[in-house]
Amino acid sequence: QVQLVESGGGSVQSGGSLRLSCKASGDTYSNVYMAWFRQEAPGKEREGVSSIDRYGRITYADSVKGRFTISQDKAENTLYLQMNSLKPEDTAIYYCAADRVAWLLRPEYNYWGQGTQVTVSS
């Protein structure tokens, strides 16, 4: 079992920055694959934003390449998403996900956080 708790969401103007955090607890953090997803509205499909595997290999969605940076602090069991040059279309609920399978940006992860709202105004 893995428990995930996101934080760091908020409201910013276009061009601004936010840093999301996801604190993991439970099973050994270093043995899981982790990712960030976002969902524009309830019922819409969750879009994979970025993933990182146990070896530090990183994947980004084309829509965020060059603007978002995923990182992890294994000692603190925390996953981060630094979001720069934010756009109104980045507005969504952002979720942290984890699994022992390398799903990359597919929303098949077994463990999910509760989500944190990011709102970008123009």
Tab-separated table of C-alpha atoms in Angstrom:
chain	number	residue	atom	x	y	z
A	1	GLN	CA	0.000	0.000	0.000
A	2	VAL	CA	1.129	3.507	-0.838
A	3	GLN	CA	-0.482	6.677	0.470
A	4	LEU	CA	-0.045	9.914	-1.486
A	5	VAL	CA	-0.804	13.469	-0.378
A	6	GLU	CA	-0.444	16.387	-2.789
A	7	SER	CA	0.038	20.032	-1.895
A	8	GLY	CA	1.134	23.284	-3.499
A	9	GLY	CA	-1.769	24.058	-5.773
A	10	GLY	CA	-3.238	27.535	-6.030
A	11	SER	CA	-4.202	30.386	-8.311
A	12	VAL	CA	-1.668	32.253	-10.437
A	13	GLN	CA	-1.664	34.540	-13.436
A	14	SER	CA	-0.532	33.421	-16.857
A	15	GLY	CA	3.255	33.205	-16.952
A	16	GLY	CA	3.512	32.461	-13.254
A	17	SER	CA	4.972	29.446	-11.463
A	18	LEU	CA	3.865	26.881	-8.916
A	19	ARG	CA	5.577	23.923	-7.295
A	20	LEU	CA	3.501	20.877	-6.451
A	21	SER	CA	4.578	18.338	-3.862
A	22	CYS	CA	3.447	14.759	-3.299
A	23	LYS	CA	4.385	13.116	-0.021
A	24	ALA	CA	4.418	9.324	-0.193
A	25	SER	CA	4.148	6.918	2.712
A	26	GLY	CA	3.600	3.223	3.154
A	27	ASP	CA	5.541	0.781	0.947
A	28	THR	CA	9.175	1.531	0.197
A	29	TYR	CA	9.109	4.694	-1.864
A	30	SER	CA	12.210	3.866	-3.859
A	31	ASN	CA	10.558	0.772	-5.357
A	32	VAL	CA	7.680	2.565	-7.063
A	33	TYR	CA	7.178	4.389	-10.318
A	34	MET	CA	5.547	7.807	-9.963
A	35	ALA	CA	3.790	10.358	-12.120
A	36	TRP	CA	1.745	13.527	-12.251
A	37	PHE	CA	-1.619	13.637	-14.000
A	38	ARG	CA	-4.191	16.374	-14.437
A	39	GLN	CA	-7.915	16.436	-14.987
A	40	GLU	CA	-9.685	19.518	-16.338
A	41	ALA	CA	-13.074	18.659	-14.904
A	42	PRO	CA	-14.812	15.696	-13.282
A	43	GLY	CA	-15.621	13.062	-15.870
A	44	LYS	CA	-12.891	14.152	-18.250
A	45	GLU	CA	-9.978	11.838	-18.907
A	46	ARG	CA	-6.899	12.237	-16.752
A	47	GLU	CA	-3.970	13.444	-18.814
A	48	GLY	CA	-0.466	12.253	-18.036
A	49	VAL	CA	1.827	15.210	-17.390
A	50	SER	CA	5.128	13.669	-16.362
A	51	SER	CA	6.503	10.434	-14.965
A	52	ILE	CA	9.701	9.290	-13.315
A	53	ASP	CA	10.880	5.737	-12.797
A	54	ARG	CA	13.046	4.075	-10.183
A	55	TYR	CA	16.129	4.796	-12.281
A	56	GLY	CA	15.356	8.489	-12.649
A	57	ARG	CA	14.200	8.232	-16.252
A	58	ILE	CA	11.694	10.972	-17.012
A	59	THR	CA	8.840	11.391	-19.474
A	60	TYR	CA	6.913	14.587	-20.246
A	61	ALA	CA	3.748	15.267	-22.181
A	62	ASP	CA	4.428	17.413	-25.229
A	63	SER	CA	2.156	20.117	-23.836
A	64	VAL	CA	4.437	20.747	-20.844
A	65	LYS	CA	7.918	20.062	-22.220
A	66	GLY	CA	10.284	22.905	-21.477
A	67	ARG	CA	7.938	24.381	-18.853
A	68	PHE	CA	7.457	21.667	-16.209
A	69	THR	CA	10.127	19.752	-14.320
A	70	ILE	CA	9.559	16.575	-12.313
A	71	SER	CA	11.919	15.607	-9.532
A	72	GLN	CA	12.005	13.454	-6.439
A	73	ASP	CA	13.634	13.515	-3.051
A	74	LYS	CA	13.942	9.877	-2.052
A	75	ALA	CA	15.164	10.730	1.438
A	76	GLU	CA	11.983	12.743	2.043
A	77	ASN	CA	9.709	10.352	0.070
A	78	THR	CA	8.477	13.336	-1.890
A	79	LEU	CA	7.756	13.891	-5.567
A	80	TYR	CA	7.748	17.408	-7.011
A	81	LEU	CA	6.445	19.148	-10.108
A	82	GLN	CA	7.898	22.576	-10.815
A	83	MET	CA	5.572	24.383	-13.194
A	84	ASN	CA	6.831	27.514	-14.950
A	85	SER	CA	5.361	29.722	-17.678
A	86	LEU	CA	1.895	28.560	-16.713
A	87	LYS	CA	-0.939	28.998	-19.205
A	88	PRO	CA	-4.714	29.113	-18.688
A	89	GLU	CA	-4.933	25.708	-20.372
A	90	ASP	CA	-2.865	24.261	-17.525
A	91	THR	CA	-5.842	24.825	-15.217
A	92	ALA	CA	-6.838	21.460	-13.757
A	93	ILE	CA	-6.797	19.271	-10.708
A	94	TYR	CA	-3.340	17.741	-10.478
A	95	TYR	CA	-2.917	14.231	-9.133
A	96	CYS	CA	0.084	12.281	-7.989
A	97	ALA	CA	0.137	8.562	-8.844
A	98	ALA	CA	2.328	5.603	-7.961
A	99	ASP	CA	2.663	1.938	-8.809
A	100	ARG	CA	5.215	-0.872	-9.038
A	101	VAL	CA	4.522	-1.034	-12.794
A	102	ALA	CA	6.022	1.466	-15.240
A	103	TRP	CA	2.815	2.896	-16.707
A	104	LEU	CA	4.620	6.101	-17.773
A	105	LEU	CA	1.824	8.541	-18.782
A	106	ARG	CA	-0.989	6.006	-18.937
A	107	PRO	CA	-3.602	6.462	-16.175
A	108	GLU	CA	-3.354	2.830	-15.029
A	109	TYR	CA	-1.564	3.542	-11.761
A	110	ASN	CA	-2.832	1.716	-8.713
A	111	TYR	CA	-2.351	4.473	-6.145
A	112	TRP	CA	-3.605	8.062	-6.400
A	113	GLY	CA	-3.575	11.134	-4.229
A	114	GLN	CA	-6.625	13.290	-3.574
A	115	GLY	CA	-5.561	16.004	-6.022
A	116	THR	CA	-4.684	19.676	-5.756
A	117	GLN	CA	-6.318	22.459	-7.782
A	118	VAL	CA	-4.227	24.631	-10.081
A	119	THR	CA	-5.940	27.662	-11.620
A	120	VAL	CA	-4.197	29.907	-14.145
A	121	SER	CA	-5.893	33.155	-15.119
A	122	SER	CA	-5.155	35.135	-18.251
